[in-house]
Short mmCIF file of C-alpha atoms in Angstrom, two decimals:
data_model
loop_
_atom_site.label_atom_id
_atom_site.label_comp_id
_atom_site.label_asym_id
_atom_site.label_seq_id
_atom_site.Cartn_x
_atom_site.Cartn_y
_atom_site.Cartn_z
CA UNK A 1 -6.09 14.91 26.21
CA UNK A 2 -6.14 11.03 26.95
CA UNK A 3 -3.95 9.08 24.40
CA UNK A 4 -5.35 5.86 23.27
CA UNK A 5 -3.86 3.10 21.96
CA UNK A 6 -4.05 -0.23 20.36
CA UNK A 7 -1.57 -2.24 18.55
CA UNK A 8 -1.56 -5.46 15.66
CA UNK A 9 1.19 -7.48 15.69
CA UNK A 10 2.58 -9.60 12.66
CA UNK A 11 4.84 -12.35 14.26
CA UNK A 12 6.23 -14.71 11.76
CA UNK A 13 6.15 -18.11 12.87
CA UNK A 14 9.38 -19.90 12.92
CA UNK A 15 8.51 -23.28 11.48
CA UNK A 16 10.84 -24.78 9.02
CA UNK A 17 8.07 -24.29 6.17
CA UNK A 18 5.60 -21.97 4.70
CA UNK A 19 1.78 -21.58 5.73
CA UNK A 20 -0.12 -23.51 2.85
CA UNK A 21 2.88 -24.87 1.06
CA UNK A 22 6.07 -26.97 1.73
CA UNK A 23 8.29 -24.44 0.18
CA UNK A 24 11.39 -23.32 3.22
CA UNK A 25 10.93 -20.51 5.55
CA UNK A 26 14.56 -20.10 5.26
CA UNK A 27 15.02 -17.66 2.94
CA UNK A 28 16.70 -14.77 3.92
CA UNK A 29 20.26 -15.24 2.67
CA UNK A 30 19.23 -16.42 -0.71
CA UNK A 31 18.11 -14.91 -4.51
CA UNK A 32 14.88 -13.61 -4.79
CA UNK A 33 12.15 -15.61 -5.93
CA UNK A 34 13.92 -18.96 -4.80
CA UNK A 35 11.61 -20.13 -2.77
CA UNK A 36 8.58 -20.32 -4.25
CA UNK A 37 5.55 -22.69 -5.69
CA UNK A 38 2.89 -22.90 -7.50
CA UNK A 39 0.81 -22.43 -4.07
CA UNK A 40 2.62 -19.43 -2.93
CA UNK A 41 2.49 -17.91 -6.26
CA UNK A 42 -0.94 -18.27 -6.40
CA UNK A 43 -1.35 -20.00 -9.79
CA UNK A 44 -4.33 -21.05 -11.07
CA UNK A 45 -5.18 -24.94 -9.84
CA UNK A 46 -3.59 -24.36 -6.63
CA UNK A 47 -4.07 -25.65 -3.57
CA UNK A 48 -3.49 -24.82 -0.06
CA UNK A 49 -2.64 -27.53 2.79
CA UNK A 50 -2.39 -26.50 5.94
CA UNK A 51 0.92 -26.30 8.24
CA UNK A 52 -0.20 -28.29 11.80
CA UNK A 53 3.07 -26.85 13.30
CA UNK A 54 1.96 -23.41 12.70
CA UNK A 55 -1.38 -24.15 13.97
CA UNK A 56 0.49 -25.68 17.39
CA UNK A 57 2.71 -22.51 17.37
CA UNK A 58 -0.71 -20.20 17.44
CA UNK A 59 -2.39 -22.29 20.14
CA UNK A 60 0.80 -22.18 21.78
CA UNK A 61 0.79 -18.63 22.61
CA UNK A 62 -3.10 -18.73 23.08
CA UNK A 63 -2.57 -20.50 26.12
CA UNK A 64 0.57 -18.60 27.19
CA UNK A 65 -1.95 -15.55 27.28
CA UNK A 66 -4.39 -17.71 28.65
CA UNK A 67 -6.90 -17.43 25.70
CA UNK A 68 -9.88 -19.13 24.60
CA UNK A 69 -9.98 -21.13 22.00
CA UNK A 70 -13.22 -21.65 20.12
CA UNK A 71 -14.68 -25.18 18.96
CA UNK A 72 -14.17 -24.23 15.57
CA UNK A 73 -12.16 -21.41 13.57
CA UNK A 74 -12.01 -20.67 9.78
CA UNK A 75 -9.99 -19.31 7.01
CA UNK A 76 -10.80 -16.35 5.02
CA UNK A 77 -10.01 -14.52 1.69
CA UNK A 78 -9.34 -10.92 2.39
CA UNK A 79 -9.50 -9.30 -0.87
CA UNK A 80 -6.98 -6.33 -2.05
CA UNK A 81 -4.76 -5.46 -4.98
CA UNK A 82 -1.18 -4.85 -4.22
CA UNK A 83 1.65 -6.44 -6.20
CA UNK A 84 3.33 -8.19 -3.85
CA UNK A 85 0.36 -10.51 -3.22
CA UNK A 86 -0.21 -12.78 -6.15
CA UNK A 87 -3.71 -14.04 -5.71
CA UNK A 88 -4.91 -10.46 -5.08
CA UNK A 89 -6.24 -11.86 -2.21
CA UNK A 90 -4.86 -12.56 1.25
CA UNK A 91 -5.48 -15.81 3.00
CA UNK A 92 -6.09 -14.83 6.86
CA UNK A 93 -9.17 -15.23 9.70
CA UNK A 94 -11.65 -13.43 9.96
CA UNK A 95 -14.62 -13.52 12.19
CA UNK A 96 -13.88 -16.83 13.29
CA UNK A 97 -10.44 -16.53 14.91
CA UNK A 98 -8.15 -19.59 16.08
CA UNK A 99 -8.54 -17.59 19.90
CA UNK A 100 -10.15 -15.11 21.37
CA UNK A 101 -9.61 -12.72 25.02
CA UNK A 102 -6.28 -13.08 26.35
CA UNK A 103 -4.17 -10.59 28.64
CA UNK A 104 -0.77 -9.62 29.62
CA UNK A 105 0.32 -7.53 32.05
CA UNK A 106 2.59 -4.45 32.02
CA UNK A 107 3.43 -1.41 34.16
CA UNK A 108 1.94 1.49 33.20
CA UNK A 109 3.64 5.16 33.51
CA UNK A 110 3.45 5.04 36.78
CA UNK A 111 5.08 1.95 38.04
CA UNK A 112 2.05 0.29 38.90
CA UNK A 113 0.34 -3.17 37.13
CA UNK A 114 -1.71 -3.01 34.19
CA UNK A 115 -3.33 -5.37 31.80
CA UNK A 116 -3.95 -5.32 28.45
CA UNK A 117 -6.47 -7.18 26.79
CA UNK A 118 -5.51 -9.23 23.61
CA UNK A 119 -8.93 -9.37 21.24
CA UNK A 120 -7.90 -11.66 19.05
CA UNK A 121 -4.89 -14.03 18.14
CA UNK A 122 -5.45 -15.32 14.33
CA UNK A 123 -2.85 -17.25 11.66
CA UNK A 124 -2.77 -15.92 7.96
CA UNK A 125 -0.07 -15.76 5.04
CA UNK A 126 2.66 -12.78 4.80
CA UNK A 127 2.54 -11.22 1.34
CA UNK A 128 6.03 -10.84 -0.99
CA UNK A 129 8.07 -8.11 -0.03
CA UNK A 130 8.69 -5.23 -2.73
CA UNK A 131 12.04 -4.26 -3.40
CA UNK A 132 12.50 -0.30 -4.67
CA UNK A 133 15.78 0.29 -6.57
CA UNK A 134 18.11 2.79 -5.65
CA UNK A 135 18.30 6.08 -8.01
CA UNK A 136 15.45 7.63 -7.89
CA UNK A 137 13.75 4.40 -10.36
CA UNK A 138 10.27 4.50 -11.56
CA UNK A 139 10.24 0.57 -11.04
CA UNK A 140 9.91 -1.40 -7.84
CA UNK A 141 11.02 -5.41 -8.19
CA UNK A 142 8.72 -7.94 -6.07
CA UNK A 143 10.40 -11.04 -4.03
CA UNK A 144 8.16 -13.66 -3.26
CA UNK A 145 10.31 -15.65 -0.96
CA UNK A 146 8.26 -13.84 1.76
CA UNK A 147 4.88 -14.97 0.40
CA UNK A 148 3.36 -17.43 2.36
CA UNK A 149 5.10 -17.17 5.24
CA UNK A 150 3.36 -18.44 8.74
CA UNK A 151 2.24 -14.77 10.62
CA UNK A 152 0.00 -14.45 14.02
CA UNK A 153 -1.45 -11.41 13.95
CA UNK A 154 -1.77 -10.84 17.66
CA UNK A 155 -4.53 -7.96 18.62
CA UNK A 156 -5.11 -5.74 21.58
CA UNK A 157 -7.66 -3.45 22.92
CA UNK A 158 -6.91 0.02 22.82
CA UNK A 159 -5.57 -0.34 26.82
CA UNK A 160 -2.52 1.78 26.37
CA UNK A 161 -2.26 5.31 27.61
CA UNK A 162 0.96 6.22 25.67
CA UNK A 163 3.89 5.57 23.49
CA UNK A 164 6.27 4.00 26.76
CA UNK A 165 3.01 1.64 27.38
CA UNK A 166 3.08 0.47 23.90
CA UNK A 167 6.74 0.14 24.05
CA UNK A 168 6.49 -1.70 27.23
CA UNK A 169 3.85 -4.26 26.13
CA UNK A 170 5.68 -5.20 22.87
CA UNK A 171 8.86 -6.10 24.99
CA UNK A 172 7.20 -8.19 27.43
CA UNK A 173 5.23 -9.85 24.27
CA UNK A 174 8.65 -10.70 22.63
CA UNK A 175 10.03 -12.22 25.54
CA UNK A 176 6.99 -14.31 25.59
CA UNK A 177 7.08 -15.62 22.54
CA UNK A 178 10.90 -16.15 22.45
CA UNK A 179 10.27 -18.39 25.66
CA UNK A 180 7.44 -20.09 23.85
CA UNK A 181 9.99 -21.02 20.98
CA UNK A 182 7.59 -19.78 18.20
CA UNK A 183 9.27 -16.65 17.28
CA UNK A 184 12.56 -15.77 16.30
CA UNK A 185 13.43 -11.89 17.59
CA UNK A 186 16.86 -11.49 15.83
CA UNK A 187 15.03 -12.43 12.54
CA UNK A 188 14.83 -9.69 10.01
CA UNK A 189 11.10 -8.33 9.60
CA UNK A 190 10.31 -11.15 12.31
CA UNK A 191 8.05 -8.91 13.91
CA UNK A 192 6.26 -5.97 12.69
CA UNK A 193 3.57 -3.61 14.14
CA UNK A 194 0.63 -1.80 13.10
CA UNK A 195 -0.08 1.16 15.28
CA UNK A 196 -3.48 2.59 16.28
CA UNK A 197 -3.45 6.20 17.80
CA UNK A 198 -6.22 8.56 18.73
CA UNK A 199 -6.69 11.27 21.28
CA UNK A 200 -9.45 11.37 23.22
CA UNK A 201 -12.94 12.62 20.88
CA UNK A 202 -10.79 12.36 17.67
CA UNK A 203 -10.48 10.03 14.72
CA UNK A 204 -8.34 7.41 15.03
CA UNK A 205 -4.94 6.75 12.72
CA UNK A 206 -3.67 3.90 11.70
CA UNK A 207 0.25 3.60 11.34
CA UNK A 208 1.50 0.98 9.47
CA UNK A 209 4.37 -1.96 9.12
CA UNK A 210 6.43 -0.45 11.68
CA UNK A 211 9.63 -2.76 12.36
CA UNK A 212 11.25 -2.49 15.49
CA UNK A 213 10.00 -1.86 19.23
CA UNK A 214 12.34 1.78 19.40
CA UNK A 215 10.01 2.53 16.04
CA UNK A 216 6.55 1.98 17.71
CA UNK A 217 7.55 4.60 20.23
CA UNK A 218 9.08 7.21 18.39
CA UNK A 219 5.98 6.60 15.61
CA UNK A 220 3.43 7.25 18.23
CA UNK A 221 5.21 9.85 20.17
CA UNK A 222 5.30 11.62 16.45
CA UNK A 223 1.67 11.18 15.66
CA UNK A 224 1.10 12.51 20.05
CA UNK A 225 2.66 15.21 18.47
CA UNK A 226 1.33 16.27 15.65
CA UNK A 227 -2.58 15.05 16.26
CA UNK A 228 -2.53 17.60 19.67
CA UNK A 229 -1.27 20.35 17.18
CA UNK A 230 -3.66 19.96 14.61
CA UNK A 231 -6.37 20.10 17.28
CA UNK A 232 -4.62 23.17 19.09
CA UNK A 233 -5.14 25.06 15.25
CA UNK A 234 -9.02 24.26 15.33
CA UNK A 235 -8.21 21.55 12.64
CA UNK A 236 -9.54 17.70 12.66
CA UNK A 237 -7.61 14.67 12.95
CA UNK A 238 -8.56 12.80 9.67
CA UNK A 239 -8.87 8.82 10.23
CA UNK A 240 -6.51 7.60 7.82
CA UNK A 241 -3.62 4.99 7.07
CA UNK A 242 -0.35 6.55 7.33
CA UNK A 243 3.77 5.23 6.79
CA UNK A 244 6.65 5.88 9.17
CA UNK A 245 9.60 6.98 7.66
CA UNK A 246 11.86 5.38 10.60
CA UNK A 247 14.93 7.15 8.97
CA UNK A 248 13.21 10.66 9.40
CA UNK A 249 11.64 9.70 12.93
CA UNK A 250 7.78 11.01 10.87
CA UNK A 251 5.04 9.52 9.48
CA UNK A 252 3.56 10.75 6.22
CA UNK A 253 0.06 10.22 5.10
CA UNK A 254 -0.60 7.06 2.98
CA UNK A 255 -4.46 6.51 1.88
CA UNK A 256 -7.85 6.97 3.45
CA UNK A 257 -8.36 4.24 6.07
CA UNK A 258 -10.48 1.63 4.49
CA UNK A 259 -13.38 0.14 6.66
CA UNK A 260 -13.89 -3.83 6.81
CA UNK A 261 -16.12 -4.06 3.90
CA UNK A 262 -13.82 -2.98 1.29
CA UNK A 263 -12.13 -6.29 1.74
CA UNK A 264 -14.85 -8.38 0.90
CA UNK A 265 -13.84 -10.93 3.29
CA UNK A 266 -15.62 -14.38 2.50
CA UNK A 267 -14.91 -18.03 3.67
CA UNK A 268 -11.62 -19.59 2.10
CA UNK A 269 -13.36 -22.48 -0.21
CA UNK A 270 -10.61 -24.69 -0.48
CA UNK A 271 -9.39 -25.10 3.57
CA UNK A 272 -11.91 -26.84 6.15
CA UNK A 273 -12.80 -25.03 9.18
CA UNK A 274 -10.68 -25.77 11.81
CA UNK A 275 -11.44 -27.97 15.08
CA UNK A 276 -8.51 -27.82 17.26
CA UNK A 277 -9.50 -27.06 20.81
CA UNK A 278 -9.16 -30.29 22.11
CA UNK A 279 -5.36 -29.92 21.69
CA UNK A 280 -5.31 -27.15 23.92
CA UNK A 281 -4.80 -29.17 27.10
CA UNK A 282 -2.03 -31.51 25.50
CA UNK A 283 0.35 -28.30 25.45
CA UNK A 284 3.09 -28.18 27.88
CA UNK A 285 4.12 -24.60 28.43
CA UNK A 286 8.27 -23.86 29.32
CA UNK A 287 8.61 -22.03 32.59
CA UNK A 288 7.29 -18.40 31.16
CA UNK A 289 9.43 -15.17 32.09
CA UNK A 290 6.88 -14.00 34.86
CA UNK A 291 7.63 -17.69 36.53
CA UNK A 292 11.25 -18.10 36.01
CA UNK A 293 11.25 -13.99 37.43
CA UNK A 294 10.23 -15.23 41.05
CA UNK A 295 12.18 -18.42 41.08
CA UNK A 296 15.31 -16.64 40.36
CA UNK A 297 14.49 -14.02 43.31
CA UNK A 298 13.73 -17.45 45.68
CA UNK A 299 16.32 -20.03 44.54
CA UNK A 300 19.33 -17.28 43.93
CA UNK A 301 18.38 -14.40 46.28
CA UNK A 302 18.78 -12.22 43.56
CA UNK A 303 17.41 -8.80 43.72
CA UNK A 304 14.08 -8.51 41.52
CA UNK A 305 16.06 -5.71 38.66
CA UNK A 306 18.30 -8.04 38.37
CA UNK A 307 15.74 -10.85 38.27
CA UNK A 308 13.77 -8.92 35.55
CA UNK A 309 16.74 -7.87 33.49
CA UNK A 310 18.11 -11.35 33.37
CA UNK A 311 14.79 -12.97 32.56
CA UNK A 312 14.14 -10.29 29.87
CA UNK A 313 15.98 -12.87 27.35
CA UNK A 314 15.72 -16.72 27.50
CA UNK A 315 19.19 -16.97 26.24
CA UNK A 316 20.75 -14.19 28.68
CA UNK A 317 18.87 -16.07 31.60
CA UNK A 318 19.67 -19.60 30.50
CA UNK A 319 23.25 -18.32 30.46
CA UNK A 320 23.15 -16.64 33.92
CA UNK A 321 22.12 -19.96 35.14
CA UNK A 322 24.67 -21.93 33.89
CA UNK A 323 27.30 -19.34 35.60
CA UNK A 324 25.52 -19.10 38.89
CA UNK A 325 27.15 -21.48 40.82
CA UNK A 326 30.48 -19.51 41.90
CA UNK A 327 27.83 -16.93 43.31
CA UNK A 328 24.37 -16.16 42.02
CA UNK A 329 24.21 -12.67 44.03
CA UNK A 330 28.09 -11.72 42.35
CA UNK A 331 26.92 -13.46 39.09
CA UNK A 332 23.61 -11.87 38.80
CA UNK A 333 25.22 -8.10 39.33
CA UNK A 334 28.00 -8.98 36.89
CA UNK A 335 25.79 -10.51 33.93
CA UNK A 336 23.30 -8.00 34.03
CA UNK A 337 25.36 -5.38 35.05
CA UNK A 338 28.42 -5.10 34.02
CA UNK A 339 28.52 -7.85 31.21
CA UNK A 340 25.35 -7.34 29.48
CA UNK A 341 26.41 -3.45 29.33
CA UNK A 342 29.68 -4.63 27.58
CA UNK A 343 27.89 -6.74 25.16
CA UNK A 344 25.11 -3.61 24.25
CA UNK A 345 28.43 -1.33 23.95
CA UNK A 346 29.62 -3.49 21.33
CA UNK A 347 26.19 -4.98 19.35
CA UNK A 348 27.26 -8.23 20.67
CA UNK A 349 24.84 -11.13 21.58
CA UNK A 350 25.15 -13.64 24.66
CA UNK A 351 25.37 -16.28 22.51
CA UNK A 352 29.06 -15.13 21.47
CA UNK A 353 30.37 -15.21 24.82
CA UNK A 354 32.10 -18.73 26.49
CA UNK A 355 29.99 -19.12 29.86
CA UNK A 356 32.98 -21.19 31.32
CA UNK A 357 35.50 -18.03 30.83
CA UNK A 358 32.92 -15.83 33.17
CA UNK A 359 32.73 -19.00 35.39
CA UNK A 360 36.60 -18.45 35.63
CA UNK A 361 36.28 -14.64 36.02
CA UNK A 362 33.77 -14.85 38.67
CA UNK A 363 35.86 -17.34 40.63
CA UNK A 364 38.90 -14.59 40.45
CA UNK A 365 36.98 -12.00 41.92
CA UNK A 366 34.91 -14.23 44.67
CA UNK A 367 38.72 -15.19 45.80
CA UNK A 368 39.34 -11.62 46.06
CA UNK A 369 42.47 -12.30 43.53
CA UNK A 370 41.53 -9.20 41.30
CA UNK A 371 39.67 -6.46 42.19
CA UNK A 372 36.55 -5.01 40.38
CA UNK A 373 38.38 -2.76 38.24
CA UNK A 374 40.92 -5.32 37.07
CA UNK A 375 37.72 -7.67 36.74
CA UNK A 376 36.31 -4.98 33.98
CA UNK A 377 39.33 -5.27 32.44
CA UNK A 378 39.87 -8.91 31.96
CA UNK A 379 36.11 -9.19 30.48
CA UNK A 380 36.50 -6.29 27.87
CA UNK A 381 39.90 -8.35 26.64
CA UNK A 382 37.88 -11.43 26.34
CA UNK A 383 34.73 -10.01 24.83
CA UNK A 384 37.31 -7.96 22.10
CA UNK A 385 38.95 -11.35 21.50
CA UNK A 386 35.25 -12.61 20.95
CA UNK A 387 34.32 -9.56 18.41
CA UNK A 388 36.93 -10.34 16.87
CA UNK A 389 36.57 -13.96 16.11
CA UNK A 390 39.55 -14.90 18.05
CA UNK A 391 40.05 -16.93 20.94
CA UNK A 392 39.03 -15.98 24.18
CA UNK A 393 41.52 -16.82 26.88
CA UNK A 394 41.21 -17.66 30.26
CA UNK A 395 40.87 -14.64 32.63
CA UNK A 396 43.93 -15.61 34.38
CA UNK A 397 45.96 -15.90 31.57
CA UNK A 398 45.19 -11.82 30.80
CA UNK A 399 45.79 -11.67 34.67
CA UNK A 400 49.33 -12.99 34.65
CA UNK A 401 49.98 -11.08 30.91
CA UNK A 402 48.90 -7.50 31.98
CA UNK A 403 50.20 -8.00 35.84
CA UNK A 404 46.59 -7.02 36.94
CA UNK A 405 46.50 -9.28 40.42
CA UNK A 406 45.14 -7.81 43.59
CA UNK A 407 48.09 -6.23 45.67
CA UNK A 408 48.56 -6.25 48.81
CA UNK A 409 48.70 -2.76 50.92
CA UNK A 410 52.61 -2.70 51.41
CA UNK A 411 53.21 -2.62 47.71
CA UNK A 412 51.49 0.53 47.60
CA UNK A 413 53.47 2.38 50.47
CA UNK A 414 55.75 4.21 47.47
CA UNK A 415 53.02 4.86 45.59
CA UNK A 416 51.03 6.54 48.24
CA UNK A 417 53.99 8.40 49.51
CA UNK A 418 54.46 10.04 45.91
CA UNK A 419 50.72 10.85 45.46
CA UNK A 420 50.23 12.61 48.89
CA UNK A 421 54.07 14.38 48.16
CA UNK A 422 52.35 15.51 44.64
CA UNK A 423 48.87 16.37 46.19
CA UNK A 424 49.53 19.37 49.27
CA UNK A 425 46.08 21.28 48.65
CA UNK A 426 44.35 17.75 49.01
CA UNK A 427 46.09 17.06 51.77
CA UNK A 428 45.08 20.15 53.20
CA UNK A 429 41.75 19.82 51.97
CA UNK A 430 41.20 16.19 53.65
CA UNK A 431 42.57 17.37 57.42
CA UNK A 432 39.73 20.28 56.78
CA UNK A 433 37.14 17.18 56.68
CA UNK A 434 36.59 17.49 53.38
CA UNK A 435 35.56 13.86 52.45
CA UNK A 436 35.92 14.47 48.09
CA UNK A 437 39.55 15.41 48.61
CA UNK A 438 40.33 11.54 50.08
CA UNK A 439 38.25 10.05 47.29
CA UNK A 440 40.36 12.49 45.03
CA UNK A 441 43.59 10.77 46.58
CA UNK A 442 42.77 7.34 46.01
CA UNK A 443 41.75 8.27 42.69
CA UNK A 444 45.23 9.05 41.80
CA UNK A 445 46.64 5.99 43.46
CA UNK A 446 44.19 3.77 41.56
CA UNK A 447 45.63 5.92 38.50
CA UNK A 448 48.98 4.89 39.03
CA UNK A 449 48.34 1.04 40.14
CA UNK A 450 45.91 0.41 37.22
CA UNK A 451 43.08 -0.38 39.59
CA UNK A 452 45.20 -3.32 41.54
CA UNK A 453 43.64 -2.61 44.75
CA UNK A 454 40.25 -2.26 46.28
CA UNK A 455 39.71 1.47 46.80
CA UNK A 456 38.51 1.13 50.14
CA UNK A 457 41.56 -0.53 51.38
CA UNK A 458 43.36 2.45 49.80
CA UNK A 459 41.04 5.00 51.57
CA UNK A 460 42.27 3.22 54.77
CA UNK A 461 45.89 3.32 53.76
CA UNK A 462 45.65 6.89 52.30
CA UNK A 463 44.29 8.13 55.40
CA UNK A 464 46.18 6.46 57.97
CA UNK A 465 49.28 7.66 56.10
CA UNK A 466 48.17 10.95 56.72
CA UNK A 467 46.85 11.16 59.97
CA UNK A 468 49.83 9.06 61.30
CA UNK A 469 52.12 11.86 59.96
CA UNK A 470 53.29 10.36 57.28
CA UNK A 471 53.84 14.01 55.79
#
């Protein structure tokens, strides 16, 4: 059975103030209901003005996903009751959308390109947020700090085939719109995602306000799940609106899925249509990740994972580039390598760590003045000193501390001597041609040096000790 899928995303806009009113975006480490006015409150008299920065942000991205944009777009008043929405009405667009057929392209389960179509990019106001108190309370408190808040809902066809499609997309969309500057992705609730799921010839289910990328796919993979069971039983898949529950990996069943007309969607009275494609063409886009992908591969001879992983994040590539110069190929494997695996380890951002200490640590190793191993070491010193809010010193300051500089082969004669002594079956082993049982012998001296010395000059050492008759 042929999964289908289509996805609505809610980006908030990161302009400094709210959609209609001039009340701060910048809310998220203050009381509740601290932010507000009389226009995001939705009290009677008034009335909304429209944010031109938020309007540039949405025809921003339009173009990045080379959309069109029509002569003129409105505003409309979708109608609903829920109490974090004030007016009882929401103000978003409609049928006449700021842009309209875009595409960005993926890799499908197979490795191979894809597109998926966008339908419809649009701007409207984020409701309040509802806060439910602990204990088991028959109350739920409302914030509006949230209310009014700049979103784009971004929409696609239903060109995904399953829940590592989905996934895919929503990371390449992210990375657009972090290049774009529009959209920030370590924001709380910056992005959220409605989910729409159907197997081939069934109803389709709509799964709602889901909040992180890892969420979309285990949401979908759930619904996968349980849709193909209910149809192995004989059962129908009823089209509905349902909630994940990202704590219990499920979703549960919310209401019936409404239809358009229950809305009531009319033209917003007080905002004039809006006439904005003629600013299209005055729009200089940054270098976009697909772009700055291939110039990495041609200006550092990088190799294109490690072109794609660095250019994944405008911050992680912005600080490869300003530690390429000791050696892009050596940089490029040791930022998104070994560094950015450091970084994930410890639920650290790039941002945290001093480019000019990796300069310094990539300049050690390219001099061959501590191996790899020692190399590992240094960072994780630095990147605990960063953790911890302390000051990171210079790799060769750790060097000289922890006596961790490259040796050279004679220092090791002792220490090969005792680990061959120690090691007879090995021995044996490796004059039987058995090639784990010199790896297993440089193991041990690498134990015993701390990883001074590049294990293939030990493998050399090792086994011209042995073969020269060392024992």
């Amino acid at each position: 059975m042929k999964t289908i899928v289509g996805l609505e995303i809610h980006v908030q806009l990161s302009t400094a103030t709210k959609l209609f009113c001039g009340c701060s975006t910048d809310y998220r480490d203050d009381e509740p209901n601290t932010h507000c006015c009389p226009v995001c409150l939705g009290l009677p008299g008034a009335l909304p003005r429209i944010n031109r920065k938020a309007v540039d942000y949405g025809l921003k991205v339009a173009k990045a996903l080379d959309m069109k944009v029509p002569e003129e777009s409105e505003f409309a008043r979708k109608n609903y009751f829920y109490p974090d929405l004030p007016k009882a009405y929401q103000i978003t667009q409609y049928d006449k959308p700021l842009a309209v057929e875009g595409t960005v392209e993926i890799e499908d389960d197979e490795g191979h390109e894809k597109i998926v179509r966008i339908t419809r990019v649009h701007l409207e106001e984020d409701p309040g947020r509802l806060v439910h108190v602990a204990g088991g309370s028959k109350y739920s408190l409302v914030d509006y700090n949230r209310s009014g808040i700049p979103l784009l809902e971004i929409v696609t066809e239903p060109d995904m085939r399953s829940p590592q499609e989905a996934r895919r997309f929503l990371n390449k969309l992210r990375t657009i719109l972090e290049y774009l500057g529009v959209f920030d992705g370590d924001r709380e609730g910056g992005l959220r995602v409605d989910a729409n799921i159907s197997l081939e010839g069934s109803e389709r289910v709509e799964v709602k306000n889901i909040s992180s990328y890892k969420g979309v796919e285990k949401a979908l993979t759930f619904e996968v799940t349980r849709q193909k069971n209910l149809l192995r039983r004989g059962q129908k898949v009823t089209r509905e609106t349902r909630h994940f529950m990202e704590g219990r990996g499920i979703t549960t069943s919310a209401r019936s899925k409404e239809e358009e007309h229950d809305y009531r969607y009319f033209p917003e009275p007080d905002l004039r249509p809006l006439r904005v494609a003629d600013r299209v063409a005055a729009i200089d886009l940054p270098e976009l990740p697909v772009a700055r992908k291939n110039r990495f591969m041609a200006q550092y001879g990088i190799s294109l994972n490690h072109a794609r992983t660095l250019t994944g994040d405008p911050k992680l590539a912005d600080f490869y580039e300003r530690v390429a110069s000791v050696d892009p190929v050596l940089a490029a494997t040791w930022v998104a390598d070994t560094l950015l695996g450091e970084l994930n380890y410890r639920d650290m951002n790039i941002a945290a760590v001093p480019a000019e200490r990796i300069v310094e640590l990539l300049a050690l190793l390219k001099s061959k003045t501590i191996t790899d191993t020692a190399g590992v070491q240094v960072l994780r010193e630095m990147l605990d000193a960063c953790a911890a809010g302390k000051p990171c010193e210079p790799p060769a300051v750790i060097v000289e501390r922890e006596g961790l500089a490259r040796a050279t082969g004679d220092e090791f004669t002792q220490v090969v001597q005792k680990v061959v002594a120690a090691n007879p079956q090995a021995v044996e082993d490796y004059r039987a041609g058995k090639k784990g049982a010199l790896n297993f012998l440089v193991g041990q001296v690498m134990k015993e040096t701390r990883g001074r010395a590049d294990p293939r000059e030990l493998g050399r050492i090792v086994s011209e000790y042995i073969d020269t008759g060392g024992v």
